[in-house]
XYZ file of C-alpha atoms in Angstrom:
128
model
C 77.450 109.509 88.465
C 77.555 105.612 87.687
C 79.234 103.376 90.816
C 82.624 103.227 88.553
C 82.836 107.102 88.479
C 81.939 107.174 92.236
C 84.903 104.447 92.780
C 87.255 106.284 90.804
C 86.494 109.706 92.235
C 87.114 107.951 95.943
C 90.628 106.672 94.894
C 91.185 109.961 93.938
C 90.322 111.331 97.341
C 92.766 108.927 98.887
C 95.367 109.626 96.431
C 95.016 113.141 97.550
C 94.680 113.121 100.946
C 98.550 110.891 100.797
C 99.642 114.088 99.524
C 97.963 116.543 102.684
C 101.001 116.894 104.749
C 97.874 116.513 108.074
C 98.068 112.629 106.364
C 101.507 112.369 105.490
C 102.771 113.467 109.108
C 99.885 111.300 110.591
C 101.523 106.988 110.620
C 97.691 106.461 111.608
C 96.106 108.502 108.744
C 98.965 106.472 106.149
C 98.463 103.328 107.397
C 94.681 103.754 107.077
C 94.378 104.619 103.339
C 97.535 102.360 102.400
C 96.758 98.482 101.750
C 98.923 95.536 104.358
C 100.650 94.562 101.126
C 101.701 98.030 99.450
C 105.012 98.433 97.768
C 106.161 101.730 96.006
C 108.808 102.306 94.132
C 109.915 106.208 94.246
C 111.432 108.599 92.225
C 114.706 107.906 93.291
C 114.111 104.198 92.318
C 113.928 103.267 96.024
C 111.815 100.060 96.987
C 109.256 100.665 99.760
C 107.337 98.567 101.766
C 104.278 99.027 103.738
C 106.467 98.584 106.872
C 109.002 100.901 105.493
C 106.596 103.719 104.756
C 105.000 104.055 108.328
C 108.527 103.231 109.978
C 109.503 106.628 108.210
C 109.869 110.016 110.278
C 106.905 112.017 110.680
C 108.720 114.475 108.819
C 109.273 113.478 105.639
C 109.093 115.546 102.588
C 106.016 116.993 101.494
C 104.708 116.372 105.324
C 105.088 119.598 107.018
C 102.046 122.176 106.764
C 104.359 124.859 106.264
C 107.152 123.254 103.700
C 106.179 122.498 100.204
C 103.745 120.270 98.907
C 102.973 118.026 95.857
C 101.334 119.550 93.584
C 99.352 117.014 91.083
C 98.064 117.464 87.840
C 95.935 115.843 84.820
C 94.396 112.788 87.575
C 92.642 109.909 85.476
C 91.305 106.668 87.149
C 89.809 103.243 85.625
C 88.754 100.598 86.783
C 90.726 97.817 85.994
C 88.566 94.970 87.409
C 85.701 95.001 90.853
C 88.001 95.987 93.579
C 90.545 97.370 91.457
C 91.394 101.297 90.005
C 94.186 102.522 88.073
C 95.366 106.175 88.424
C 97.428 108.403 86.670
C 98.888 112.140 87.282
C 102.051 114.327 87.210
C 103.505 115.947 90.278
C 105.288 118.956 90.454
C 107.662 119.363 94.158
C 110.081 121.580 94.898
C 110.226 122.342 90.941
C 110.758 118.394 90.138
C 107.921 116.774 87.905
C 107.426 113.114 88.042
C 104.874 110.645 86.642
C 102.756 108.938 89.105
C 100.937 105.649 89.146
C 98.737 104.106 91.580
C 96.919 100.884 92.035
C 94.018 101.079 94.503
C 92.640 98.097 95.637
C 88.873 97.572 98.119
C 88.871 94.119 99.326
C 86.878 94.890 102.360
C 83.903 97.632 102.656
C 84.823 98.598 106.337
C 88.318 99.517 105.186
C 86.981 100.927 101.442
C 89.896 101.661 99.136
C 93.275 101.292 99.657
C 96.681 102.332 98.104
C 98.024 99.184 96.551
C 100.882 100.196 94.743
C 102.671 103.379 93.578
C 104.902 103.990 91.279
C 106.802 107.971 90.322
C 108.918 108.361 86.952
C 110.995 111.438 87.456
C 110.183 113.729 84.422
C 113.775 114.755 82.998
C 114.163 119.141 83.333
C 114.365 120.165 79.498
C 111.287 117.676 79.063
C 108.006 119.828 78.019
């Protein structure tokens, strides 16, 4: 594997660990893989900050061990620049699809990669 693959395939990891309800339920586990200056916007076309996201309950969807999860699909990464990844995937939850984007961003090696920003494009139901 060259060092870009090995980037990408960490990003990855943190992009999939945000969706392991352990990490979602966990403000700790969030706040560790998510960068001091992320912003999302959702689905619903919500704005979220960094703040906002741990501030959330524990409990929020796709968090629960038990409840249903996100299911992701087709996950491609580049790097954009040093320091800087680009991902791509679909989700499937609770029988919605959405498109999914992610910046991750390493400024510091003690901290590695970290979600920058995040953006999901709800994938209409008669869509293929």
């Amino acid at each position: 594997m060259t060092q870009e693959s090995d980037e990408v395939a960490a990003a990855i990891a943190g992009e999939l660990s945000l969706m392991d309800p352990a990490v979602r339920s966990s403000r700790t586990e969030t706040a560790r893989l998510l960068d001091p200056e992320f912003t999302e916007v959702g689905a619903s076309g919500r704005r979220y900050t960094y703040a906002e996201t741990l501030a959330e309950p524990p409990d929020h969807p796709g968090s629960s061990p038990t409840g249903p999860r996100y299911e992701p699909s087709a996950i491609t990464g580049v790097v954009l620049a040093p320091g800087l990844i680009h991902l791509t995937y679909t989700t499937t939850f609770t029988g919605h699809r959405a498109h999914r984007t992610s910046l991750w961003r390493k400024q510091d090696p003690r901290t590695g990669w970290r979600m920058y920003y995040h953006q999901a494009t709800p994938i209409p139901l008669n869509a293929p």
